[in-house]
Every structure is written in C-alpha cells, then in structure tokens.
CSV table of C-alpha atoms and ligand atoms in Angstrom, one decimal:
chain,number,residue,atom,x,y,z
A,1,UNK,CA,-5.1,19.4,21.8
A,2,UNK,CA,-7.2,20.7,19.1
A,3,UNK,CA,-6.6,21.8,15.3
A,4,UNK,CA,-6.9,25.5,14.4
A,5,UNK,CA,-10.3,26.5,13.0
A,6,UNK,CA,-9.6,26.0,9.5
A,7,UNK,CA,-8.1,22.4,9.5
A,8,UNK,CA,-10.1,21.5,6.3
A,9,UNK,CA,-9.8,24.5,4.6
A,10,UNK,CA,-8.1,23.8,1.1
A,11,UNK,CA,-7.1,27.6,0.7
A,12,UNK,CA,-5.5,27.5,4.3
A,13,UNK,CA,-3.6,24.3,2.9
A,14,UNK,CA,-2.4,26.0,-0.3
A,15,UNK,CA,-0.8,28.4,1.9
A,16,UNK,CA,0.7,26.1,4.2
A,17,UNK,CA,2.2,24.3,0.9
A,18,UNK,CA,3.2,27.5,-0.3
A,19,UNK,CA,5.7,27.8,2.7
A,20,UNK,CA,7.0,23.7,2.7
A,21,UNK,CA,9.7,22.2,1.2
A,22,UNK,CA,10.0,18.9,2.8
A,23,UNK,CA,7.0,16.9,2.0
A,24,UNK,CA,6.5,13.3,3.2
A,25,UNK,CA,3.5,11.1,2.2
A,26,UNK,CA,2.3,7.8,3.7
A,27,UNK,CA,-0.4,5.9,1.9
A,28,UNK,CA,-2.4,3.0,2.4
A,29,UNK,CA,-4.9,0.9,0.5
A,30,UNK,CA,-7.7,3.7,0.2
A,31,UNK,CA,-5.0,5.4,-2.5
A,32,UNK,CA,-5.9,2.3,-4.4
A,33,UNK,CA,-9.3,2.1,-3.8
A,34,UNK,CA,-10.5,4.2,-6.7
A,35,UNK,CA,-8.5,1.9,-8.7
A,36,UNK,CA,-11.0,-1.0,-7.9
A,37,UNK,CA,-8.5,-2.8,-5.5
A,38,UNK,CA,-9.9,-3.5,-2.6
A,39,UNK,CA,-8.9,-2.2,1.3
A,40,UNK,CA,-8.0,-4.9,4.2
A,41,UNK,CA,-10.2,-3.4,6.8
A,42,UNK,CA,-14.1,-2.4,6.5
A,43,UNK,CA,-15.9,-3.4,3.3
A,44,UNK,CA,-14.2,-5.5,1.3
A,45,UNK,CA,-11.8,-6.7,3.7
A,46,UNK,CA,-13.2,-10.6,3.1
A,47,UNK,CA,-11.7,-12.9,0.5
A,48,UNK,CA,-14.4,-16.3,0.1
A,49,UNK,CA,-14.3,-16.3,4.0
A,50,UNK,CA,-11.0,-15.5,5.0
A,51,UNK,CA,-10.2,-12.1,6.5
A,52,UNK,CA,-7.1,-10.7,4.3
A,53,UNK,CA,-4.8,-10.6,7.3
A,54,UNK,CA,-5.6,-13.8,8.0
A,55,UNK,CA,-3.7,-15.2,5.0
A,56,UNK,CA,-0.8,-12.5,4.9
A,57,UNK,CA,1.1,-14.5,7.3
A,58,UNK,CA,4.0,-17.0,7.4
A,59,UNK,CA,2.1,-19.5,9.5
A,60,UNK,CA,-0.7,-19.4,7.1
A,61,UNK,CA,1.8,-20.0,4.0
A,62,UNK,CA,3.6,-22.7,6.0
A,63,UNK,CA,0.0,-24.4,6.8
A,64,UNK,CA,-1.6,-24.1,3.2
A,65,UNK,CA,0.8,-22.5,0.6
A,66,UNK,CA,-2.1,-23.1,-2.1
A,67,UNK,CA,-4.1,-21.3,-0.4
A,68,UNK,CA,-2.1,-18.4,0.4
A,69,UNK,CA,-0.7,-18.3,-3.4
A,70,UNK,CA,-4.3,-18.5,-5.0
A,71,UNK,CA,-5.1,-15.5,-2.6
A,72,UNK,CA,-2.0,-13.7,-3.6
A,73,UNK,CA,-2.5,-14.8,-7.5
A,74,UNK,CA,-5.9,-13.2,-7.3
A,75,UNK,CA,-4.2,-10.0,-6.1
A,76,UNK,CA,-1.8,-9.9,-8.7
A,77,UNK,CA,-4.4,-10.8,-11.4
A,78,UNK,CA,-6.7,-7.7,-9.9
A,79,UNK,CA,-3.6,-5.3,-9.5
A,80,UNK,CA,-2.2,-6.0,-13.3
A,81,UNK,CA,-5.9,-5.2,-14.6
A,82,UNK,CA,-5.9,-1.9,-12.5
A,83,UNK,CA,-4.9,1.5,-13.7
A,84,UNK,CA,-3.3,4.5,-11.5
A,85,UNK,CA,-5.8,6.7,-10.7
A,86,UNK,CA,-5.4,10.5,-10.3
A,87,UNK,CA,-4.2,10.3,-6.6
A,88,UNK,CA,-0.9,8.5,-7.6
A,89,UNK,CA,-0.8,10.8,-10.6
A,90,UNK,CA,-0.7,13.9,-8.3
A,91,UNK,CA,1.7,12.1,-5.9
A,92,UNK,CA,3.9,11.3,-9.2
A,93,UNK,CA,3.8,14.9,-10.2
A,94,UNK,CA,5.0,16.2,-6.7
A,95,UNK,CA,7.8,14.0,-6.9
A,96,UNK,CA,8.7,15.4,-10.0
A,97,UNK,CA,8.4,18.9,-9.0
A,98,UNK,CA,9.8,18.9,-5.7
A,99,UNK,CA,13.3,16.5,-4.9
A,100,UNK,CA,12.2,17.3,-1.3
A,101,UNK,CA,9.5,14.7,-1.5
A,102,UNK,CA,9.4,11.8,-0.2
A,103,UNK,CA,6.5,8.6,-0.7
A,104,UNK,CA,5.9,5.8,1.5
A,105,UNK,CA,3.6,3.5,0.8
A,106,UNK,CA,2.2,0.2,2.1
A,107,UNK,CA,0.3,-0.6,-0.8
A,108,UNK,CA,2.0,-3.5,-2.7
A,109,UNK,CA,0.1,-3.1,-6.3
A,110,UNK,CA,2.7,-1.3,-8.6
A,111,UNK,CA,0.4,1.7,-9.1
A,112,UNK,CA,3.0,4.1,-7.8
A,113,UNK,CA,5.8,3.0,-10.5
A,114,UNK,CA,3.0,2.6,-13.0
A,115,UNK,CA,1.9,6.2,-12.7
A,116,UNK,CA,5.8,7.2,-12.8
A,117,UNK,CA,6.6,8.0,-9.6
A,118,UNK,CA,10.1,8.3,-9.7
A,119,UNK,CA,11.9,5.3,-7.9
A,120,UNK,CA,14.1,7.5,-5.8
A,121,UNK,CA,11.5,9.1,-4.1
A,122,UNK,CA,9.3,6.2,-3.2
A,123,UNK,CA,9.9,3.5,-0.6
A,124,UNK,CA,7.6,0.4,-0.6
A,125,UNK,CA,7.6,-0.3,2.9
A,126,UNK,CA,5.6,-3.8,2.4
A,127,UNK,CA,7.1,-4.9,-0.8
A,128,UNK,CA,5.5,-5.6,-3.9
A,129,UNK,CA,3.4,-8.5,-5.1
A,130,UNK,CA,5.3,-8.6,-8.4
A,131,UNK,CA,8.5,-9.3,-6.4
A,132,UNK,CA,9.0,-13.5,-5.5
A,133,UNK,CA,11.1,-14.4,-2.7
A,134,UNK,CA,12.2,-18.0,-1.1
A,135,UNK,CA,11.0,-19.6,2.1
A,136,UNK,CA,14.1,-20.5,3.0
A,137,UNK,CA,15.4,-17.9,5.2
A,138,UNK,CA,18.5,-18.6,4.3
A,139,UNK,CA,18.4,-17.9,0.7
A,140,UNK,CA,18.4,-14.2,-0.3
A,141,UNK,CA,16.5,-15.0,-3.8
A,142,UNK,CA,14.8,-12.0,-5.0
A,143,UNK,CA,13.3,-11.6,-8.2
A,144,UNK,CA,11.9,-8.4,-9.4
A,145,UNK,CA,8.8,-7.3,-11.3
A,146,UNK,CA,7.5,-10.8,-12.4
A,147,UNK,CA,4.1,-10.0,-13.7
A,148,UNK,CA,3.4,-13.6,-15.1
A,149,UNK,CA,-0.2,-14.3,-14.4
A,150,UNK,CA,-1.0,-16.8,-13.0
A,151,UNK,CA,2.3,-17.1,-11.7
A,152,UNK,CA,2.4,-21.0,-12.2
A,153,UNK,CA,-0.1,-22.9,-13.8
A,154,UNK,CA,-1.7,-24.6,-10.4
A,155,UNK,CA,-3.4,-21.2,-9.5
A,156,UNK,CA,-4.9,-20.4,-12.9
A,157,UNK,CA,-8.0,-20.2,-11.2
A,158,UNK,CA,-7.1,-16.9,-9.6
A,159,UNK,CA,-6.4,-15.1,-13.4
A,160,UNK,CA,-10.0,-16.3,-14.1
A,161,UNK,CA,-12.3,-13.1,-14.3
A,162,UNK,CA,-15.9,-14.6,-14.9
A,163,UNK,CA,-17.2,-18.6,-15.0
A,164,UNK,CA,-17.9,-19.4,-18.4
A,165,UNK,CA,-20.8,-20.9,-17.3
A,166,UNK,CA,-21.9,-18.4,-14.7
A,167,UNK,CA,-21.3,-15.3,-16.4
A,168,UNK,CA,-20.8,-12.2,-13.7
A,169,UNK,CA,-19.6,-14.8,-11.0
A,170,UNK,CA,-16.0,-15.3,-10.2
A,171,UNK,CA,-15.5,-18.8,-8.9
A,172,UNK,CA,-12.9,-18.0,-6.7
A,173,UNK,CA,-14.5,-15.5,-4.8
A,174,UNK,CA,-17.4,-17.6,-3.9
A,175,UNK,CA,-17.0,-20.0,-1.0
A,176,UNK,CA,-19.7,-22.4,-2.5
A,177,UNK,CA,-17.2,-23.0,-5.3
A,178,UNK,CA,-14.6,-25.7,-4.2
A,179,UNK,CA,-10.9,-24.3,-4.7
A,180,UNK,CA,-8.8,-26.4,-6.5
A,181,UNK,CA,-6.9,-28.8,-5.1
A,182,UNK,CA,-2.9,-27.4,-4.6
A,183,UNK,CA,-0.1,-29.3,-2.8
A,184,UNK,CA,3.3,-28.4,-2.3
A,185,UNK,CA,4.3,-30.0,-5.3
A,186,UNK,CA,2.5,-27.9,-7.2
A,187,UNK,CA,4.3,-24.6,-6.1
A,188,UNK,CA,7.3,-23.8,-7.6
A,189,UNK,CA,10.8,-23.9,-5.9
A,190,UNK,CA,13.3,-21.5,-5.4
A,191,UNK,CA,15.7,-21.4,-8.7
A,192,UNK,CA,18.6,-20.3,-6.2
A,193,UNK,CA,18.6,-22.6,-3.7
A,194,UNK,CA,16.3,-25.6,-5.0
A,195,UNK,CA,15.2,-26.0,-1.4
A,196,UNK,CA,12.5,-23.3,-0.4
A,197,UNK,CA,9.1,-22.6,-2.1
A,198,UNK,CA,8.9,-19.0,-4.0
A,199,UNK,CA,6.7,-17.0,-2.3
A,200,UNK,CA,5.1,-13.3,-2.8
A,201,UNK,CA,7.7,-10.6,-2.0
A,202,UNK,CA,5.5,-9.1,0.2
A,203,UNK,CA,5.9,-8.5,4.3
A,204,UNK,CA,3.8,-10.6,6.1
A,205,UNK,CA,2.2,-9.7,9.5
A,206,UNK,CA,4.8,-10.8,12.1
A,207,UNK,CA,7.9,-10.1,9.8
A,208,UNK,CA,10.0,-7.2,10.0
A,209,UNK,CA,10.4,-4.5,7.1
A,210,UNK,CA,13.6,-4.5,5.2
A,211,UNK,CA,16.3,-3.1,7.6
A,212,UNK,CA,18.1,-0.9,5.1
A,213,UNK,CA,15.0,0.6,3.6
A,214,UNK,CA,13.9,1.7,7.3
A,215,UNK,CA,17.1,2.9,8.1
A,216,UNK,CA,17.1,5.0,5.2
A,217,UNK,CA,13.4,6.7,5.6
A,218,UNK,CA,14.7,7.2,9.4
A,219,UNK,CA,17.7,9.4,8.2
A,220,UNK,CA,15.5,11.1,5.4
A,221,UNK,CA,13.0,11.8,8.7
A,222,UNK,CA,16.0,12.9,11.0
A,223,UNK,CA,17.7,15.1,8.4
A,224,UNK,CA,15.8,18.0,8.6
A,225,UNK,CA,12.5,19.1,10.0
A,226,UNK,CA,9.5,17.7,7.5
A,227,UNK,CA,7.2,20.4,6.9
A,228,UNK,CA,4.3,18.1,6.0
A,229,UNK,CA,3.5,14.9,6.3
A,230,UNK,CA,0.4,13.7,4.1
A,231,UNK,CA,-1.4,10.6,5.6
A,232,UNK,CA,-3.2,8.9,2.6
A,233,UNK,CA,-6.0,6.5,2.9
A,234,UNK,CA,-4.7,4.5,5.8
A,235,UNK,CA,-6.4,3.4,8.9
A,236,UNK,CA,-3.0,3.7,10.2
A,237,UNK,CA,-3.0,1.0,12.7
A,238,UNK,CA,-0.1,-1.2,11.0
A,239,UNK,CA,3.4,-0.1,12.7
A,240,UNK,CA,5.9,1.1,11.8
A,241,UNK,CA,3.7,3.2,9.1
A,242,UNK,CA,1.3,4.2,11.6
A,243,UNK,CA,3.9,5.9,13.7
A,244,UNK,CA,5.8,7.9,10.9
A,245,UNK,CA,3.8,11.0,11.3
A,246,UNK,CA,4.4,11.4,15.1
A,247,UNK,CA,8.3,10.3,14.6
A,248,UNK,CA,8.5,13.2,11.9
A,249,UNK,CA,6.4,15.6,14.6
A,250,UNK,CA,9.4,15.1,16.8
A,251,UNK,CA,11.9,16.8,14.9
A,252,UNK,CA,10.2,20.1,14.1
A,253,UNK,CA,7.1,21.7,13.5
A,254,UNK,CA,5.1,19.4,11.4
A,255,UNK,CA,1.5,19.8,9.7
A,256,UNK,CA,0.2,16.5,9.8
A,257,UNK,CA,-2.6,16.3,6.8
A,258,UNK,CA,-4.9,13.2,6.8
A,259,UNK,CA,-7.0,12.3,3.5
A,260,UNK,CA,-9.1,9.7,4.4
A,261,UNK,CA,-12.8,8.7,3.2
A,262,UNK,CA,-14.1,8.6,6.4
A,263,UNK,CA,-15.2,11.8,8.2
A,264,UNK,CA,-13.3,13.3,11.1
A,265,UNK,CA,-15.0,12.3,14.5
A,266,UNK,CA,-14.6,14.4,17.5
A,267,UNK,CA,-11.8,12.0,19.2
A,268,UNK,CA,-9.6,12.4,15.9
A,269,UNK,CA,-9.9,16.4,16.4
A,270,UNK,CA,-9.4,16.1,19.9
A,271,UNK,CA,-5.7,14.1,18.6
A,272,UNK,CA,-4.9,16.6,16.4
A,273,UNK,CA,-2.5,19.5,16.7
A,274,UNK,CA,-2.7,22.9,15.7
A,275,UNK,CA,-1.5,23.3,12.1
A,276,UNK,CA,-2.8,19.9,11.1
A,277,UNK,CA,-5.2,19.5,8.4
A,278,UNK,CA,-8.2,17.0,7.9
A,279,UNK,CA,-9.6,16.2,4.6
A,280,UNK,CA,-12.4,13.7,4.0
A,281,UNK,CA,-13.6,12.3,0.9
A,282,UNK,CA,-11.8,10.4,-2.2
A,283,UNK,CA,-7.8,10.7,-2.1
A,284,UNK,CA,-8.3,10.5,-6.1
A,285,UNK,CA,-10.3,13.8,-6.2
A,286,UNK,CA,-8.5,15.3,-3.1
A,287,UNK,CA,-5.0,15.1,-3.8
A,288,UNK,CA,-5.0,16.8,-7.3
A,289,UNK,CA,-7.1,19.7,-5.7
A,290,UNK,CA,-4.7,19.9,-2.8
A,291,UNK,CA,-1.7,19.5,-4.9
A,292,UNK,CA,-2.8,21.8,-7.5
A,293,UNK,CA,-0.5,25.1,-6.8
A,294,UNK,CA,2.5,23.1,-6.9
A,295,UNK,CA,1.7,20.5,-9.7
A,296,UNK,CA,-0.9,22.4,-11.8
A,297,UNK,CA,-4.1,21.0,-12.9
A,298,UNK,CA,-4.3,17.1,-13.7
B,1,APR,N1,-9.8,7.7,-0.3
B,1,APR,C1,-9.2,7.9,0.8
B,1,APR,N2,-9.4,7.1,1.7
B,1,APR,C2,-10.1,6.1,1.7
B,1,APR,C3,-10.5,5.5,0.5
B,1,APR,C4,-10.7,6.4,-0.5
B,1,APR,N3,-11.1,6.6,-1.9
B,1,APR,N4,-11.3,4.6,0.2
B,1,APR,C5,-11.2,3.8,1.7
B,1,APR,N5,-10.2,4.8,2.4
B,1,APR,C6,-9.7,4.3,3.7
B,1,APR,C7,-10.5,4.0,4.7
B,1,APR,O1,-11.2,4.9,5.5
B,1,APR,C8,-9.3,3.4,6.1
B,1,APR,O2,-8.8,4.3,6.7
B,1,APR,O3,-8.5,4.0,3.8
B,1,APR,C9,-7.8,2.9,5.0
B,1,APR,C10,-7.8,1.6,4.1
B,1,APR,O4,-7.4,1.3,5.6
B,1,APR,P1,-7.0,-0.5,5.7
B,1,APR,O5,-7.4,-1.5,5.2
B,1,APR,O6,-6.5,-0.8,6.8
B,1,APR,O7,-5.3,-0.3,4.7
B,1,APR,P2,-4.0,0.2,5.3
B,1,APR,O8,-4.0,1.2,6.0
B,1,APR,O9,-3.5,0.5,4.0
B,1,APR,O10,-3.4,-1.3,5.7
B,1,APR,C11,-2.1,-1.3,6.3
B,1,APR,O11,-2.3,-3.7,6.7
B,1,APR,O12,-3.3,-5.5,6.5
B,1,APR,C12,-1.9,-4.9,6.1
B,1,APR,O13,-0.2,-4.9,5.0
B,1,APR,C13,-1.6,-4.6,4.9
B,1,APR,O14,-0.2,-2.9,4.2
B,1,APR,C14,-1.4,-2.9,4.4
B,1,APR,C15,-1.7,-2.6,6.0
C-alpha cells in the first residue's frame, strides 16, 4: 500500500489529532539521543569494543558479571547526568491533558519519569537502569529507584567522567585502557536470598518482559480502537515493542505516525497505509510541534 500524499504534513497530522481520543506511543532510544544518551544501533552503538547488544544478555552476565556491571554502571552514570528533553516533556504534557494516552517505552534511562510523565500512563517495557534485581530465578527481590553512583565500589571507574592525567578522555571508553579487575566477590549479593548476585533490573535479550505488564498493555490496546500510534525514535526491530503498532491496527482504524531521524525510504513508504504519517527529524524538535494544538507551546 502507499500513504496519503500529505503523509509528512504537520497540518494534516494536526487535523487527525483533533479527531483522536485514544493515543498510544511506542518510544525507543532515539527519544533520548538529544539528551546525550547513545542509541543501540548505528553510530554510538559500541562500548569499548563490544556491541551494546552483546553485553545485554544473561549469558554475558554469567560469563563476566564485572564487565557487564561496568557497562551498566556507565549507563547509570550517563543517565543520571542527562536531563529529559522537550520530546519527553511533550509526551508528559500529552499524558496530563489526555487520560486516554498511554506511553510504552523501551528506554531504561528514567527520563520519562524525570519529565514528570504520570506513572500510571507509562509502561517501561524493558525495566529501569535504577531497578536492582537478583540473578537467582527463584528470588523475587526488586529494589526500585536505586541511584547510587557507583552502585558498588568496584565499578567506580564507570562513574569517572575524565581521566585526571589525560583530560578529555574517559578511560573506561578507551579500549587501550585496561579494565579494573572485578571478581564475583566484589559484586553485592542479593540482600533477600543472600545467594544470587545483584543485577540491573532491565530486560536482557533472551528474557521475557513482565507478563502482568504485557497483559495490561494488551488489554489497553484491545479495549477500544486506538486512533493514533506514535512510533518514536525506535528501529522497530526488537519485539514485542516492534509489533505493537500492527497489533493496534487489527482492532480498528489506526494511524501509525513515525517520528525518526532517518528519512523515509521507498520501501518504508510502500509499507505505510493511508492515514499513516512519517516525520523525519529529531524527536526533540518534532514532538512539541506535532502535539502543540493539544499541549500548547513548550
Ligand atoms: N530523533 C528521532 N529518532 C532518532 C534520533 C532522534 N534524535 N536519533 C536516533 N533516532 C532513531 C534512529 O534512526 C533509530 O531508528 O532512533 C532509533 C534508535 O534505534 P535503536 O538504537 O535500535 O534503539 P531501540 O529501537 O530503542 O532499541 C530497542 O534494543 O538493544 C535493545 O533493549 C534495547 O530497548 C532497546 C531495544
């Protein structure tokens, strides 16, 4: 199929928005890119010489928990030092003005909540960098919102911004600087079961998303047709997030509205349906403009 001719017209989108009640957003790392947090794929996707996606697995943690904790310690440090951007602000403002708006985010950086996005209109599909869980699968320990930086002393290198001897260089990011040795004994044990190691409360590749949360998301989608799905700053290749817009379509007439830095390709246009929109550009700049008739000027 092909989209309407005005698929990238902000005015045409504003008309659609004026006639829409139920709105869903599916957000990815591109939303936080302007806050200075790297995305997973494309430029910035490497950490030292590792692909970020190779460190985000239970097997990687099992093999070298110190290395994986350094990676997450660094991401916690970066997220704590980043600020929400006008894209997060626009979504939070939409939530406050429309109780029929639900935001699903794959981002674990806590920036939605720091932008005062109402918690009950937000589902963090992949957990949070600031939640701490236990590796023991029989243990349900979960600590919320732990912002200690570093989380434990052995990963202090992850919280270092610049080398005192080489200003401008973050030693942890330079593969020629050796990593501090971290043994299993350096990693804090679970305070509840005292058996497992504490680990980041994020969903790793190969792990299931929280079943109760996904049931709740599916109920929200099934309850009534969804007028608009905003697909913001995501490469849409990781499921189930990548399948949510199409699932919403099966329940009624839904406009899928993509906001992505990458320009639309002929293939992408082919996959779009009448009523869909594609806005190529920075989500930070586009979201306030797209939502302005409802949220006012940010
Ligand atoms: N504005 C809008 N889009 C942007 C911007 C920006 N400023 N910067 C980058 N993008 C787009 C990129 O073009 C890309 O399509 O954001 C997307 C980021 O894609 P990914 O890095 O793959 O991030 P995401 O889709 O969130 O990844 C999904 O994969 O590794 C896992 O668990 C991790 O939650 C993550 C999941």
